[in-house]
């Protein structure tokens, strides 16, 4: 970025924060309060961004990152609702690049997905994004090209509201969580394809076996181990990539460099929490400090006070905190409990608070995966009546699916009325699309999925803390569309752990046709997670209106988290023409096939 442009943007930010406020054209510019914690802010409606390379060192080993305007994360962009923004993105890399504005409602040619929205930005090229800002809140932006998001091409995005907000705060901080590896992401992918649990250093040991025998008995423990071995799965496999290679960052700082956000005694702070990682879920808390959640994915929600929240990849949460002590630790542990990101809120530089130990490693149970409570560890080894018919069939399916003939290549990519097995329908078990049957890319099917909206999630249940759940999230507005959906599209999230293959309905993106919507229609999407992994599902260009168990509107989001064994539904209004991306936001899952095109036609 040229020095003239930098000065122009800086002057513009000063004008917005000072002069305009003086004339009453901009309300109290709390975001403009300077702090060592957030120096790189670009505000206004005209921006120059440059994607290039720079040296970084998070682990003691120098590496090269891809960055935006020479920073990781990229600069905090500050827009204003109702403005028209222009962003010139220049590519200084030796490969194509792109920027996608995550969760932003805009024309399809501004969405930034190569192959769908545009051709991408060639080396030395410039792409001009130009669109009207139709929303407010906390969002983020990132590359949609290859593995660039993993190596640094992402940044926070804040849109100031036109109307007064329904809560008060004095200071405003972005808390952007991410993951970094010193390895080449292509090498990481090759390792996962060769051995999907390569980075799982948390596998059960002989000591765990002895403890389980002591707690559950020999027969139940042996049966449990045999069952997992037959499935070729591991109950400790909560994350594909762990702290074995990842360093977890908070605003671009490793835990030992301790990012610090300053506050004055008596101030109310708004923390804009963004999970900009490639693959990592985080459980975030501030020991000794309650968090009042006031927005999810940029949309206001009825305030709810919690001690802890799980943030899926690509989600955002806004929370209000009221510190009374001099220092607090922001503690975000990875879902698999192999590491953490950490920062500090303090009244002055140099202060810190105790960093809590990692919680115990969670284990995935059969009930977590929607297998009807089939969990040998909790059974009487002589009593098999707890294993319902659905679970027994699901186990048979998991043991025999691997290695079968591939699906008929003529199988339709998307259907709204899947063919079902008669026995499944009669027994009340979950039905599955025909494309999953005899499919070598599908290693399991859930037979008793549930919404689990009030479930804090694996590793967070009964931990003595008040943990946010999806059931707590209620938009402050009614269903913005109001119509009943005219049709339902059911999609199963599928995969094969050993092959590290991911898909919808057992069909990877390369073999799938588009999901076709008619402009203006209101549809219901039902997702069923047939895998043992958690998937954050993101639809570009349109809102996802999550429903409760009874089909009532709950909360508007741009990313829907799908834990194992869940079945969740949401409504979508097809109000954006064009070709849109729809995918799991775990980057390596998306690259390996859990991606679809949604095409909205007249």
XYZ file of C-alpha atoms in Angstrom:
602
model
C 0.000 0.000 0.000
C 1.506 3.317 -0.995
C 2.348 5.937 1.613
C -0.108 8.394 0.051
C -2.921 5.883 0.356
C -2.014 5.130 3.957
C -2.079 8.826 4.818
C -5.381 9.339 3.016
C -6.988 6.453 4.897
C -5.546 7.657 8.212
C -6.851 11.190 7.674
C -10.225 9.766 6.722
C -10.309 7.740 9.949
C -9.464 10.824 11.971
C -12.194 12.790 10.257
C -14.737 10.047 10.857
C -13.801 9.720 14.503
C -13.386 13.397 15.337
C -14.703 16.016 12.952
C -17.852 14.127 11.935
C -18.643 13.296 15.545
C -18.246 16.970 16.377
C -20.971 17.788 13.852
C -23.228 15.039 15.177
C -22.862 12.956 12.022
C -21.248 10.049 13.839
C -22.152 8.908 17.307
C -19.555 8.505 20.051
C -16.649 6.836 18.244
C -15.771 4.289 20.910
C -13.957 2.267 18.267
C -11.562 5.139 17.678
C -10.061 4.914 21.167
C -6.454 4.018 20.487
C -4.784 1.156 22.266
C -1.598 -0.831 21.772
C -3.895 -3.818 21.433
C -5.461 -2.736 18.142
C -3.349 -0.245 16.199
C -4.121 -1.334 12.633
C -7.560 0.085 11.849
C -8.685 1.296 8.413
C -11.983 3.184 8.523
C -14.116 4.853 5.895
C -15.505 3.721 2.546
C -12.420 3.657 0.304
C -9.666 1.092 0.859
C -6.509 -0.266 -0.733
C -5.534 -3.776 0.298
C -2.455 -5.643 -0.836
C -1.905 -9.400 -0.460
C 1.757 -10.368 -0.267
C 4.317 -12.343 1.721
C 6.276 -11.523 4.860
C 8.406 -13.290 7.439
C 6.849 -14.359 10.752
C 8.029 -16.279 13.792
C 5.420 -17.727 16.159
C 7.319 -20.782 17.381
C 10.989 -19.822 17.396
C 11.349 -20.898 13.769
C 11.186 -18.269 11.008
C 8.509 -18.910 8.408
C 6.827 -17.065 5.531
C 3.190 -16.024 5.826
C 0.787 -14.520 3.335
C -0.551 -11.262 4.718
C -2.851 -8.354 3.968
C -1.139 -4.952 4.089
C 1.794 -6.584 5.864
C -0.074 -7.719 8.965
C -1.477 -10.976 10.348
C -4.386 -10.809 10.836
C -5.035 -8.207 8.156
C -6.150 -4.720 9.163
C -9.422 -4.210 11.006
C -11.747 -2.744 8.384
C -14.381 -0.374 9.730
C -17.422 0.260 7.536
C -20.694 2.017 8.217
C -24.135 0.593 7.520
C -25.714 2.243 4.496
C -22.426 3.388 2.944
C -21.121 2.173 -0.386
C -17.599 0.816 0.007
C -14.841 0.450 -2.569
C -11.969 -1.938 -1.914
C -9.102 -2.318 -4.364
C -7.353 -5.625 -3.689
C -3.920 -5.988 -5.293
C -2.210 -9.366 -5.662
C 1.528 -9.291 -4.941
C 1.786 -13.096 -4.729
C 3.055 -15.487 -7.371
C -0.301 -17.277 -7.425
C -3.949 -16.314 -7.796
C -5.730 -14.951 -4.762
C -9.136 -13.654 -3.614
C -11.011 -12.037 -0.733
C -14.408 -13.276 0.469
C -16.421 -11.019 2.794
C -17.771 -13.634 5.188
C -21.450 -13.192 6.074
C -21.876 -10.028 4.015
C -24.974 -9.679 1.831
C -23.785 -8.402 -1.565
C -24.004 -9.038 -5.331
C -22.576 -12.384 -6.421
C -19.693 -10.872 -8.412
C -18.481 -9.187 -5.196
C -18.478 -12.390 -3.110
C -14.911 -13.368 -3.969
C -15.109 -17.124 -4.664
C -12.934 -18.140 -7.638
C -14.791 -20.351 -10.093
C -18.214 -19.185 -8.922
C -18.213 -15.430 -8.251
C -15.265 -14.425 -10.424
C -12.019 -15.755 -11.896
C -9.828 -14.737 -8.981
C -7.083 -12.108 -8.858
C -4.032 -12.994 -10.942
C -0.468 -12.170 -9.833
C 0.090 -8.445 -10.299
C -3.622 -7.883 -10.827
C -6.168 -5.750 -9.005
C -9.837 -6.495 -8.342
C -12.188 -3.718 -7.294
C -14.939 -4.691 -4.859
C -17.738 -2.114 -4.826
C -21.064 -2.605 -3.043
C -23.540 -1.082 -0.611
C -23.313 -2.153 3.028
C -26.733 -3.457 4.053
C -26.055 -4.655 7.600
C -24.096 -3.945 10.759
C -22.155 -5.979 13.284
C -19.039 -8.118 13.590
C -17.800 -10.117 10.596
C -14.504 -11.082 8.968
C -12.875 -11.532 5.595
C -10.512 -14.138 4.166
C -9.060 -15.669 1.039
C -11.112 -18.321 -0.753
C -8.108 -19.548 -2.758
C -6.382 -22.806 -1.861
C -4.825 -22.847 1.613
C -4.149 -19.092 1.817
C -6.525 -18.639 4.732
C -4.383 -21.051 6.771
C -1.198 -19.068 6.127
C -2.521 -15.633 7.058
C -4.937 -14.142 4.510
C -7.748 -13.144 6.871
C -8.805 -10.149 8.924
C -11.598 -8.684 11.091
C -14.454 -6.567 9.774
C -16.720 -4.298 11.835
C -19.758 -2.465 10.468
C -21.051 0.388 12.599
C -24.820 0.584 12.927
C -26.906 3.397 11.482
C -29.397 3.269 14.355
C -28.567 3.289 18.080
C -27.606 -0.155 19.338
C -29.691 -1.878 22.032
C -26.808 -1.997 24.534
C -24.217 0.371 25.967
C -20.430 0.070 26.039
C -17.427 2.363 26.413
C -14.693 0.548 24.532
C -14.606 -1.915 21.684
C -12.100 -4.716 20.994
C -11.847 -7.380 18.344
C -10.725 -10.753 19.715
C -9.774 -12.739 16.620
C -8.836 -16.381 17.194
C -6.889 -18.372 14.611
C -4.505 -21.283 14.141
C -1.009 -21.290 12.654
C 1.231 -24.145 11.506
C 4.903 -23.930 10.568
C 4.216 -26.711 8.071
C 3.194 -26.181 4.471
C -0.603 -26.730 4.464
C -0.249 -28.956 1.398
C 2.015 -31.214 3.446
C -0.528 -31.189 6.290
C -3.210 -32.318 3.844
C -1.021 -35.130 2.487
C -0.407 -36.373 6.022
C -4.148 -36.382 6.769
C -4.898 -38.255 3.551
C -2.272 -40.854 4.431
C -3.190 -41.115 8.134
C -6.224 -39.129 9.234
C -5.293 -39.265 12.942
C -1.681 -38.227 12.334
C -1.994 -35.176 14.619
C -4.011 -36.936 17.333
C -1.496 -37.272 20.170
C -4.331 -37.742 22.639
C -5.110 -41.380 21.866
C -6.095 -43.648 24.732
C -3.240 -45.442 26.475
C -2.715 -48.632 28.482
C -3.226 -46.481 31.567
C -6.636 -45.394 30.235
C -7.517 -49.050 29.628
C -6.626 -49.978 33.220
C -8.641 -47.035 34.556
C -11.642 -48.013 32.414
C -11.478 -51.644 33.593
C -11.432 -50.447 37.152
C -14.444 -48.183 36.523
C -16.543 -50.217 34.058
C -15.302 -53.780 34.282
C -13.243 -55.955 31.947
C -16.014 -57.077 29.598
C -17.469 -53.597 28.964
C -14.022 -52.081 28.448
C -12.915 -54.782 26.000
C -16.231 -54.506 24.132
C -15.826 -50.729 23.897
C -12.281 -50.994 22.521
C -13.341 -53.695 20.053
C -16.250 -51.588 18.816
C -14.051 -48.538 18.100
C -11.431 -50.751 16.437
C -14.059 -52.282 14.148
C -15.168 -48.795 13.125
C -11.522 -47.797 12.538
C -12.239 -44.685 14.576
C -10.975 -43.151 17.804
C -13.105 -41.571 20.548
C -10.398 -38.949 21.161
C -10.516 -37.728 17.554
C -12.284 -34.418 18.180
C -10.077 -32.383 15.847
C -8.230 -33.364 12.680
C -5.338 -31.037 13.481
C -4.082 -30.399 16.992
C -1.451 -28.440 18.881
C 0.965 -31.107 17.669
C 1.446 -28.693 14.749
C -0.834 -25.742 15.550
C 0.006 -22.632 17.536
C -3.208 -20.921 18.562
C -3.268 -17.145 18.067
C -5.293 -14.301 19.565
C -5.149 -11.182 17.398
C -2.038 -12.628 15.787
C -0.268 -13.209 19.116
C 0.933 -16.589 20.349
C 0.115 -17.342 24.009
C 3.598 -16.407 25.238
C 3.436 -12.908 23.716
C 0.159 -12.179 25.552
C -1.958 -9.752 23.527
C -3.272 -7.071 25.887
C -6.338 -4.876 25.584
C -6.410 -1.912 27.930
C -9.402 -0.479 29.762
C -10.119 2.156 32.374
C -11.742 1.226 35.689
C -15.523 1.294 35.433
C -15.669 0.871 31.652
C -17.974 -1.584 29.908
C -16.142 -3.410 27.135
C -17.573 -4.860 23.967
C -15.521 -7.837 22.795
C -16.086 -8.857 19.189
C -15.031 -12.519 19.179
C -14.222 -13.970 15.754
C -13.071 -17.505 15.011
C -10.914 -16.991 11.917
C -9.095 -20.311 12.201
C -8.787 -22.876 9.447
C -9.749 -25.922 11.532
C -9.992 -25.141 15.264
C -13.018 -24.771 17.526
C -12.402 -22.799 20.708
C -14.037 -22.763 24.137
C -13.565 -19.233 25.427
C -13.943 -17.874 28.927
C -12.598 -15.016 31.064
C -12.098 -16.473 34.560
C -13.755 -14.245 37.132
C -15.775 -12.308 34.574
C -19.261 -12.936 33.204
C -19.878 -12.366 29.501
C -23.215 -11.034 28.267
C -23.768 -12.247 24.711
C -25.514 -9.517 22.690
C -24.935 -10.591 19.075
C -24.243 -13.740 17.082
C -22.855 -13.665 13.539
C -23.365 -9.894 13.465
C -27.063 -10.043 14.417
C -28.488 -8.795 17.714
C -29.729 -11.430 20.150
C -31.594 -11.163 23.423
C -28.794 -10.695 25.983
C -27.739 -13.827 27.847
C -25.113 -14.019 30.592
C -22.627 -16.903 30.424
C -19.269 -17.978 31.826
C -18.100 -19.709 28.652
C -18.937 -20.159 25.000
C -17.888 -22.504 22.235
C -17.208 -20.696 18.982
C -17.211 -22.726 15.787
C -14.897 -21.919 12.917
C -16.209 -18.808 11.063
C -18.729 -17.789 13.755
C -18.678 -14.448 15.573
C -20.065 -13.481 18.972
C -20.281 -10.018 20.557
C -20.151 -9.944 24.349
C -20.274 -7.164 26.943
C -18.047 -7.467 30.010
C -17.745 -5.215 33.067
C -14.309 -5.700 34.617
C -13.823 -4.721 38.259
C -10.296 -6.042 38.799
C -7.033 -4.848 37.259
C -6.395 -7.823 34.965
C -8.242 -10.792 33.444
C -7.122 -13.641 31.198
C -8.897 -14.277 27.907
C -8.602 -18.065 27.729
C -9.615 -19.905 24.543
C -8.786 -23.611 24.703
C -9.042 -25.785 21.633
C -11.968 -28.201 21.629
C -9.619 -31.197 21.745
C -7.790 -29.684 24.746
C -4.340 -29.859 23.171
C -3.599 -26.139 23.428
C -4.989 -22.641 23.859
C -4.940 -19.048 22.713
C -4.518 -16.457 25.423
C -4.669 -12.713 25.952
C -5.210 -10.213 28.741
C -7.590 -7.386 29.570
C -5.809 -4.977 31.910
C -5.793 -1.414 33.229
C -2.168 -0.980 32.109
C 0.493 -2.715 30.074
C 2.526 -5.465 31.718
C -0.227 -6.821 33.942
C -1.453 -10.394 33.642
C -3.772 -12.771 35.457
C -3.416 -16.504 36.108
C -3.810 -18.765 33.062
C -6.023 -21.748 33.957
C -4.961 -25.306 33.131
C -6.506 -27.056 30.148
C -9.684 -28.985 30.906
C -9.594 -32.797 30.729
C -9.600 -34.358 27.270
C -13.188 -35.175 26.186
C -14.174 -38.515 24.682
C -16.752 -38.981 21.930
C -19.471 -41.443 22.920
C -21.849 -43.456 20.774
C -24.707 -41.233 21.916
C -22.696 -38.183 20.799
C -22.687 -39.681 17.308
C -26.445 -40.285 17.298
C -26.225 -44.019 17.917
C -29.102 -44.259 20.355
C -27.063 -44.249 23.550
C -24.968 -47.234 22.553
C -21.943 -46.742 24.789
C -20.268 -49.864 26.104
C -18.514 -47.978 28.855
C -21.862 -47.182 30.507
C -23.500 -50.609 29.962
C -23.844 -53.694 32.046
C -21.674 -56.079 29.992
C -24.193 -58.854 30.416
C -27.171 -56.742 29.350
C -27.437 -55.885 25.666
C -30.984 -54.541 25.895
C -29.663 -50.969 26.001
C -28.473 -51.368 22.405
C -31.537 -50.451 20.425
C -32.303 -51.957 17.022
C -31.292 -48.740 15.266
C -27.924 -48.684 16.932
C -27.262 -52.329 16.098
C -28.079 -51.712 12.462
C -25.939 -48.584 12.399
C -23.000 -50.543 13.762
C -23.490 -53.243 11.146
C -23.509 -50.523 8.532
C -20.351 -48.924 9.813
C -18.535 -52.243 9.873
C -19.483 -53.223 6.321
C -19.597 -49.941 4.380
C -15.851 -49.591 3.970
C -14.521 -51.000 0.722
C -17.817 -51.545 -1.064
C -18.415 -50.663 -4.686
C -18.697 -47.003 -5.513
C -22.028 -45.345 -6.094
C -23.649 -45.166 -9.489
C -22.078 -42.094 -11.152
C -25.477 -41.285 -12.611
C -26.956 -40.750 -9.146
C -28.534 -37.266 -8.972
C -26.478 -34.800 -6.970
C -29.278 -33.154 -5.016
C -32.789 -34.300 -4.260
C -35.532 -33.135 -1.971
C -37.093 -36.584 -1.660
C -34.387 -39.180 -0.973
C -35.172 -42.873 -1.504
C -35.295 -44.631 1.848
C -34.881 -48.140 3.219
C -38.305 -49.521 4.217
C -37.011 -50.966 7.466
C -35.489 -47.649 8.488
C -38.785 -45.855 7.896
C -40.722 -48.486 9.830
C -38.384 -48.472 12.814
C -38.342 -44.705 13.205
C -34.611 -44.508 12.539
C -33.079 -41.723 10.496
C -33.423 -42.348 6.780
C -30.521 -41.817 4.408
C -30.115 -40.908 0.748
C -29.503 -43.721 -1.709
C -26.183 -42.148 -2.631
C -24.819 -43.146 0.791
C -25.542 -46.841 0.226
C -22.589 -49.042 -0.739
C -20.460 -45.914 -0.888
C -16.717 -46.249 -0.174
C -16.605 -42.577 0.845
C -19.082 -43.063 3.730
C -17.892 -44.868 6.848
C -20.847 -44.286 9.178
C -24.467 -43.175 9.374
C -26.238 -41.712 12.356
C -29.451 -43.534 13.220
C -30.874 -41.392 16.017
C -29.841 -37.760 15.358
C -31.352 -34.932 17.409
C -31.199 -31.107 17.293
C -29.214 -30.948 20.577
C -29.772 -27.192 20.654
C -29.508 -27.048 24.453
C -26.400 -29.254 24.606
C -23.215 -27.302 25.489
C -21.185 -29.890 23.585
C -18.505 -32.486 24.236
C -16.167 -31.437 27.032
C -18.461 -28.660 28.279
C -21.267 -30.564 29.984
C -21.576 -30.277 33.760
C -18.280 -28.435 34.095
C -19.584 -26.085 36.782
C -19.742 -23.129 34.381
C -22.717 -21.572 32.582
C -22.012 -22.415 28.935
C -23.772 -20.794 25.976
C -25.871 -23.113 23.797
C -27.750 -22.524 20.550
C -30.991 -22.751 22.561
C -29.930 -19.531 24.325
C -29.730 -17.582 21.059
C -32.886 -15.614 20.255
C -32.839 -12.859 17.652
C -34.249 -9.557 18.870
C -36.513 -9.534 15.792
C -39.157 -11.875 14.378
C -38.598 -14.103 11.357
C -37.735 -11.454 8.725
C -39.493 -13.384 5.960
C -42.462 -14.847 7.818
C -43.499 -17.316 5.107
C -43.645 -21.033 5.627
C -41.065 -22.773 3.434
C -42.526 -24.117 0.203
C -40.193 -27.123 0.177
C -37.512 -28.892 2.187
C -34.033 -29.901 1.113
C -32.357 -32.522 3.297
C -28.605 -32.949 3.121
C -26.424 -35.385 5.027
C -22.911 -34.411 6.070
C -20.827 -37.440 5.186
C -17.253 -38.569 5.303
C -14.739 -41.340 5.657
C -12.296 -40.731 8.483
C -9.617 -43.160 7.348
C -9.624 -41.823 3.782
C -10.064 -38.222 4.943
C -12.829 -37.751 2.397
C -15.723 -35.336 3.026
C -18.968 -34.726 1.169
C -22.699 -34.025 1.197
C -24.846 -37.167 0.779
C -21.696 -39.165 0.050
C -21.031 -37.139 -3.110
C -17.906 -34.937 -3.143
C -18.052 -31.577 -4.884
C -16.246 -32.824 -7.995
C -19.139 -35.227 -8.689
C -22.052 -33.097 -7.496
C -24.453 -30.930 -9.432
C -25.700 -27.594 -8.044
C -28.501 -27.173 -5.548
C -31.041 -25.170 -7.556
C -33.254 -22.543 -5.959
C -35.844 -20.295 -7.563
C -35.421 -16.583 -6.934
C -37.699 -15.384 -4.142
C -38.656 -18.781 -2.745
C -38.455 -19.635 0.950
C -36.993 -23.084 1.614
C -36.120 -25.201 4.615
C -32.715 -26.886 4.744
C -32.367 -29.889 7.044
C -28.829 -31.004 7.818
C -27.992 -34.406 9.315
C -24.456 -35.053 10.521
C -23.512 -38.635 9.657
C -19.912 -38.201 10.815
C -18.117 -38.201 14.162
C -16.699 -34.724 13.457
C -18.210 -31.288 14.072
C -18.862 -29.212 10.926
C -19.593 -25.449 10.666
C -21.772 -25.039 7.545
C -21.739 -21.702 5.722
C -24.066 -20.548 2.943
C -22.784 -17.531 1.000
C -24.977 -14.610 -0.036
C -28.087 -15.441 2.002
C -29.038 -15.635 5.669
C -29.634 -18.911 7.494
C -32.575 -18.641 9.919
C -32.132 -21.396 12.493
C -35.286 -23.110 13.804
C -36.002 -24.836 17.090
C -37.191 -28.438 17.420
C -40.748 -27.361 16.540
C -39.839 -25.376 13.439
C -40.063 -21.952 15.104
C -37.604 -19.211 14.150
C -34.816 -18.810 16.709
C -31.857 -16.862 15.427
C -30.431 -15.503 12.172
C -26.890 -16.687 11.394
C -24.439 -17.069 8.524
C -22.761 -20.227 9.873
C -24.602 -23.172 11.407
C -22.606 -25.457 13.684
C -23.351 -29.175 13.276
C -21.927 -31.366 16.066
C -21.848 -35.161 15.567
C -25.217 -36.858 15.726
C -27.207 -33.665 15.166
C -30.121 -32.913 12.883
C -30.846 -29.190 12.563
C -33.056 -27.148 10.273
C -33.051 -23.581 9.075
C -34.888 -21.420 6.580
C -33.368 -19.591 3.654
C -34.898 -16.948 1.407
C -33.433 -17.223 -2.098
C -33.184 -13.464 -2.557
C -29.780 -13.340 -4.277
C -29.381 -14.367 -7.915
C -26.272 -16.211 -9.036
C -23.908 -19.022 -8.145
C -23.093 -19.219 -4.440
C -20.733 -21.369 -2.379
C -22.137 -23.666 0.327
C -19.632 -25.599 2.371
C -18.121 -26.819 5.596
C -15.856 -24.053 6.905
C -13.219 -26.491 8.121
C -10.811 -25.609 5.348
C -9.375 -29.082 4.784
C -12.888 -30.606 4.753
C -13.995 -28.068 2.151
C -10.928 -28.808 0.028
C -11.626 -32.541 0.279
C -15.189 -32.341 -1.000
C -17.694 -30.968 1.559
C -18.712 -28.182 -0.790
C -21.686 -27.524 -3.064
C -22.788 -24.818 -5.439
C -26.156 -23.203 -4.710
C -27.583 -21.689 -7.879
C -30.397 -19.140 -7.617
C -32.165 -18.626 -10.955
C -35.043 -16.425 -12.090
